[in-house]
Structures are given as structure tokens and as C-alpha cells.
Amino acid sequence: MDRTIPALVMLGLAVALAVLLWVGWRGRQRRQAEVPAPQATPDDPGPERYRTEGQYVTTTTAGDWLDRLAVHGLGLRTKADAAVYDGGVLFERAGSGPLWVPAGSIDEVRLESGMAGKFVERDGLVVLGWRLGDHAVDTGFRTRVPEDKTALKAAIEDLMSSGRPGDTGLPQDQEEE
């Protein structure tokens, strides 16, 4: 009996914390409602240049590594493959669906130590800076094999130097408006 009341208090606090987290995430989704959905993966993205396994960390507002995007599943951390094609970069995310970044939308690629709750060794994350419609965003990826991060970064840099300027990052039905 003497442990029942503290246990109920702790359970009540845990439930209250879960509810507050859910309310906060829903509020973030409402605030980010103007962020467009990423473009669908094209039927023919071109030849594959490079592929590696790892973890999709998150997508955040560019320059603000704590402002995780809650819309369109972009803020969910998941196991993924990163593949560089002639047409862009594809993150094949387990449980969240693919994320296609057109070559013409990529602004930069760099190595960072962390973003939005994922911190690793120095320069352990490959961060892709790109435009999602009118929004500048950063997408983080952690390679499973640490040596693969430099090869992934080099493949993206090579793609940027030969990018496709016609790609805007908008869904195809919005490009023609």
C-alpha cells in the first residue's frame, strides 16, 4: 500500500509527459503546414552513382539543427540507404517511405557532428543542404560504415558539379503553375 500512491503519481506524470509531447508535435506540424511535400521519386532517376547503408537522421530548417520538420515524415529517424543517381539523391527510408532530392535542388553537402538529437563523432554525419519548394532545409544521414561518409559526400559533390538545372524540388504538378 505504501508504494501504490508513488507508483500512481509516477504513472500520471509519465502519461502527462507523453500527452505534452504529442501536443507539441501536433503544434509543430500545424506551424509547418506550408512546407510542401517532397517530390516523388522519378520513374527513371538515371544511373546509380553510389549507394551506402546507414541511418536517415532527420530533416531540419536550414541553419537550425534543432528545428526538426514534423511534416511529411521528414522528422522521423529511421534506418535507410542513401543512393546518388544522375537525377538526384534518394534516401530509401524504412517505414517512412522514400525521400527524393532532385539534383537541381541541392545547395551544398557537408560533414557535421550532429543535428536534432543525434550527436556523433566529429564530422560523423553527411548533411545535405537543399531547397524544398521555397524552404531551405538540411537532411542528415549517418553511414553505417564510417569510411563511406567521404565517398557519399564526394558522390554528391560530383552530382552537384554536373547537376540538372531544370529540377526545382517542387512536385511535378506544381512546377508548371
XYZ file of N, CA and C in Angstrom, residues 31-142:
336
model
N 2.299 24.431 -37.522
C 3.152 25.573 -37.873
C 3.907 25.351 -39.186
N 4.164 24.092 -39.522
C 4.932 23.779 -40.723
C 4.045 23.321 -41.887
N 2.771 23.588 -41.793
C 1.825 23.127 -42.816
C 2.140 23.683 -44.203
N 2.818 24.826 -44.292
C 3.114 25.419 -45.597
C 4.301 24.755 -46.292
N 5.024 23.882 -45.615
C 6.149 23.184 -46.230
C 5.586 22.155 -47.214
N 5.968 22.244 -48.493
C 5.396 21.324 -49.478
C 5.910 19.900 -49.291
N 5.161 18.948 -49.798
C 5.602 17.552 -49.787
C 6.778 17.401 -50.745
N 7.725 16.550 -50.407
C 8.847 16.321 -51.328
C 8.361 15.726 -52.646
N 9.126 15.955 -53.657
C 8.826 15.425 -54.983
C 8.908 13.901 -54.954
N 8.033 13.241 -55.684
C 8.064 11.774 -55.779
C 9.317 11.338 -56.537
N 9.781 10.155 -56.223
C 10.939 9.602 -56.924
C 10.563 9.386 -58.386
N 11.367 9.891 -59.316
C 11.028 9.721 -60.732
C 11.122 8.254 -61.146
N 10.395 7.898 -62.195
C 10.443 6.531 -62.707
C 11.849 6.169 -63.166
N 12.550 7.134 -63.742
C 13.920 6.897 -64.199
C 14.835 7.973 -63.610
N 15.430 7.712 -62.444
C 16.312 8.714 -61.834
C 17.684 8.785 -62.492
N 17.931 7.924 -63.472
C 19.235 7.875 -64.116
C 20.086 6.775 -63.506
N 21.295 6.627 -64.010
C 22.177 5.586 -63.480
C 22.575 5.868 -62.022
N 22.721 4.799 -61.278
C 23.148 4.937 -59.877
C 24.653 5.193 -59.842
N 25.059 6.227 -59.105
C 26.471 6.580 -58.977
C 27.108 5.995 -57.716
N 26.321 5.946 -56.639
C 26.868 5.469 -55.356
C 25.706 5.093 -54.446
N 25.931 4.103 -53.580
C 24.915 3.669 -52.608
C 25.624 3.238 -51.328
N 24.995 3.567 -50.200
C 25.514 3.134 -48.908
C 24.372 2.947 -47.923
N 24.591 2.103 -46.930
C 23.614 1.870 -45.867
C 23.896 2.800 -44.707
N 22.854 3.046 -43.916
C 23.062 3.875 -42.736
C 21.757 4.227 -42.059
N 21.726 5.443 -41.527
C 20.553 5.922 -40.801
C 20.197 7.321 -41.292
N 18.938 7.470 -41.709
C 18.390 8.793 -42.013
C 18.149 9.452 -40.658
N 18.802 10.572 -40.397
C 18.711 11.207 -39.085
C 17.462 12.070 -39.003
N 17.349 13.064 -39.856
C 16.182 13.943 -39.870
C 16.365 14.996 -40.951
N 15.327 15.770 -41.173
C 15.410 16.967 -41.996
C 14.993 18.134 -41.119
N 15.802 19.191 -41.131
C 15.554 20.374 -40.316
C 15.516 21.613 -41.205
N 15.067 22.718 -40.636
C 15.182 24.001 -41.311
C 16.670 24.307 -41.470
N 17.079 24.777 -42.643
C 18.492 25.053 -42.904
C 19.048 26.028 -41.876
N 20.209 25.705 -41.361
C 20.879 26.571 -40.413
C 20.399 26.435 -38.976
N 19.332 25.688 -38.744
C 18.803 25.496 -37.384
C 18.716 23.997 -37.117
N 19.793 23.432 -36.642
C 19.899 21.983 -36.491
C 18.956 21.405 -35.439
N 18.236 22.241 -34.713
C 17.260 21.758 -33.744
C 15.820 21.839 -34.240
N 15.562 22.554 -35.338
C 14.208 22.751 -35.842
C 13.817 21.618 -36.785
N 13.516 20.471 -36.220
C 13.145 19.271 -36.976
C 11.814 19.505 -37.696
N 11.737 19.096 -38.970
C 10.481 19.194 -39.704
C 9.585 18.023 -39.319
N 8.379 18.321 -38.895
C 7.439 17.298 -38.438
C 6.495 16.844 -39.542
N 6.469 17.559 -40.649
C 5.518 17.253 -41.724
C 6.104 16.247 -42.719
N 5.225 15.507 -43.372
C 5.567 14.585 -44.451
C 6.554 13.492 -44.020
N 6.630 13.207 -42.731
C 7.525 12.166 -42.237
C 8.993 12.538 -42.280
N 9.293 13.820 -42.490
C 10.689 14.243 -42.632
C 11.459 14.265 -41.315
N 10.759 14.285 -40.193
C 11.432 14.366 -38.910
C 11.660 13.035 -38.236
N 11.291 11.939 -38.887
C 11.395 10.621 -38.274
C 12.743 9.981 -38.569
N 13.451 9.585 -37.536
C 14.734 8.908 -37.688
C 14.468 7.439 -38.011
N 15.193 6.928 -39.013
C 14.957 5.548 -39.432
C 16.177 4.983 -40.165
N 16.244 3.684 -40.202
C 17.270 3.002 -40.990
C 17.020 3.334 -42.456
N 18.088 3.509 -43.226
C 17.905 3.913 -44.622
C 19.129 3.575 -45.456
N 18.938 3.609 -46.762
C 20.034 3.599 -47.725
C 20.050 4.968 -48.374
N 21.239 5.453 -48.679
C 21.384 6.685 -49.451
C 21.966 6.295 -50.799
N 21.296 6.712 -51.859
C 21.758 6.394 -53.206
C 21.840 7.685 -54.014
N 22.956 7.860 -54.706
C 23.155 9.024 -55.558
C 22.964 8.575 -57.001
N 22.039 9.235 -57.691
C 21.742 8.965 -59.095
C 22.078 10.210 -59.904
N 22.071 10.081 -61.212
C 22.283 11.247 -62.075
C 21.229 12.320 -61.828
N 20.014 11.922 -61.461
C 18.928 12.872 -61.272
C 18.821 13.447 -59.874
N 19.522 12.885 -58.899
C 19.418 13.387 -57.531
C 19.860 12.356 -56.503
N 19.434 12.586 -55.269
C 19.788 11.707 -54.153
C 18.507 11.100 -53.606
N 18.533 9.794 -53.388
C 17.384 9.074 -52.868
C 17.724 8.488 -51.507
N 16.907 8.824 -50.498
C 17.012 8.200 -49.190
C 15.882 7.184 -49.112
N 16.221 5.903 -49.153
C 15.222 4.834 -49.075
C 15.039 4.496 -47.600
N 14.024 5.128 -46.990
C 13.813 5.060 -45.539
C 12.866 3.925 -45.172
N 13.277 3.124 -44.208
C 12.436 2.025 -43.729
C 11.291 2.605 -42.902
N 10.071 2.287 -43.276
C 8.915 2.715 -42.506
C 8.437 4.132 -42.771
N 9.189 4.937 -43.472
C 8.788 6.319 -43.744
C 8.618 6.600 -45.221
N 8.981 5.689 -46.056
C 8.898 5.916 -47.493
C 10.124 6.643 -48.003
N 10.308 6.650 -49.307
C 11.499 7.268 -49.895
C 11.452 8.799 -49.839
N 12.638 9.392 -49.790
C 12.782 10.847 -49.881
C 13.701 11.133 -51.060
N 13.152 11.796 -52.087
C 13.894 12.138 -53.291
C 14.307 13.596 -53.237
N 15.603 13.845 -53.449
C 16.135 15.207 -53.508
C 16.683 15.415 -54.917
N 15.986 16.197 -55.760
C 16.457 16.427 -57.130
C 17.812 17.120 -57.150
N 18.621 16.766 -58.116
C 19.972 17.322 -58.217
C 19.974 18.849 -58.256
N 19.020 19.432 -58.967
C 18.967 20.888 -59.097
C 18.564 21.609 -57.830
N 18.084 20.872 -56.832
C 17.675 21.480 -55.561
C 18.786 21.492 -54.526
N 19.854 20.773 -54.788
C 20.943 20.646 -53.811
C 21.795 21.906 -53.818
N 21.967 22.489 -52.624
C 22.798 23.682 -52.467
C 24.195 23.347 -51.977
N 24.296 22.366 -51.079
C 25.602 22.035 -50.502
C 25.554 20.660 -49.856
N 26.724 20.124 -49.610
C 26.866 18.907 -48.819
C 28.067 19.128 -47.907
N 27.915 18.737 -46.651
C 28.985 18.964 -45.672
C 28.948 17.866 -44.622
N 29.984 17.817 -43.815
C 30.042 16.881 -42.700
C 29.823 17.649 -41.411
N 29.007 17.111 -40.520
C 28.684 17.744 -39.244
C 28.794 16.721 -38.125
N 28.754 17.204 -36.895
C 28.828 16.327 -35.732
C 27.466 15.994 -35.146
N 26.425 16.686 -35.555
C 25.116 16.356 -35.013
C 24.031 17.266 -35.503
N 22.797 16.793 -35.265
C 21.604 17.569 -35.569
C 20.406 16.924 -34.894
N 19.524 17.724 -34.348
C 18.229 17.324 -33.792
C 18.258 16.019 -33.002
N 19.082 15.973 -31.981
C 19.079 14.826 -31.081
C 20.011 13.702 -31.465
N 20.765 13.822 -32.521
C 21.717 12.788 -32.934
C 23.091 13.428 -33.004
N 23.933 13.080 -32.032
C 25.285 13.619 -31.993
C 26.271 12.475 -32.058
N 27.279 12.626 -32.908
C 28.251 11.574 -33.171
C 29.649 12.181 -33.120
N 30.630 11.398 -33.528
C 31.994 11.914 -33.555
C 32.099 13.087 -34.528
N 33.190 13.791 -34.435
C 33.412 14.946 -35.312
C 33.244 14.537 -36.775
N 32.460 15.309 -37.500
C 32.197 15.092 -38.925
C 31.644 13.690 -39.205
N 30.767 13.203 -38.339
C 30.207 11.864 -38.484
C 28.929 11.795 -39.290
N 28.300 12.947 -39.573
C 27.056 12.975 -40.351
C 27.299 13.661 -41.696
N 26.692 13.109 -42.727
C 26.663 13.788 -44.026
C 25.384 14.608 -44.029
N 25.509 15.926 -44.189
C 24.359 16.821 -44.178
C 24.205 17.426 -45.569
N 23.019 17.214 -46.123
C 22.689 17.701 -47.457
C 21.821 18.941 -47.319
N 22.313 20.085 -47.777
C 21.532 21.322 -47.797
C 20.819 21.436 -49.132
N 19.487 21.594 -49.101
C 18.721 21.637 -50.345
C 17.469 22.472 -50.179
N 16.771 22.711 -51.285
C 15.554 23.514 -51.280
C 14.344 22.614 -51.496
N 13.399 22.718 -50.586
C 12.124 22.015 -50.693
C 11.091 23.089 -50.987
N 10.812 23.285 -52.275
C 9.974 24.416 -52.675
C 10.742 25.699 -52.376
N 10.126 26.597 -51.579
C 10.784 27.849 -51.194
C 11.539 27.728 -49.873
N 11.557 26.554 -49.278
C 12.159 26.357 -47.956
C 13.542 25.723 -48.083
N 14.530 26.359 -47.463
C 15.869 25.770 -47.393
C 15.897 24.802 -46.216
N 16.331 23.568 -46.471
C 16.342 22.536 -45.446
C 17.686 21.810 -45.438
N 17.957 21.116 -44.344
C 19.135 20.272 -44.196
C 18.663 18.861 -43.865
N 19.221 17.878 -44.549
C 18.907 16.475 -44.273
C 20.181 15.777 -43.837
N 20.110 15.094 -42.703
C 21.271 14.403 -42.159
C 21.208 12.903 -42.392
N 22.370 12.316 -42.680
C 22.485 10.877 -42.897
C 23.774 10.397 -42.252
N 23.670 9.298 -41.522
C 24.837 8.681 -40.880
C 25.102 7.352 -41.563
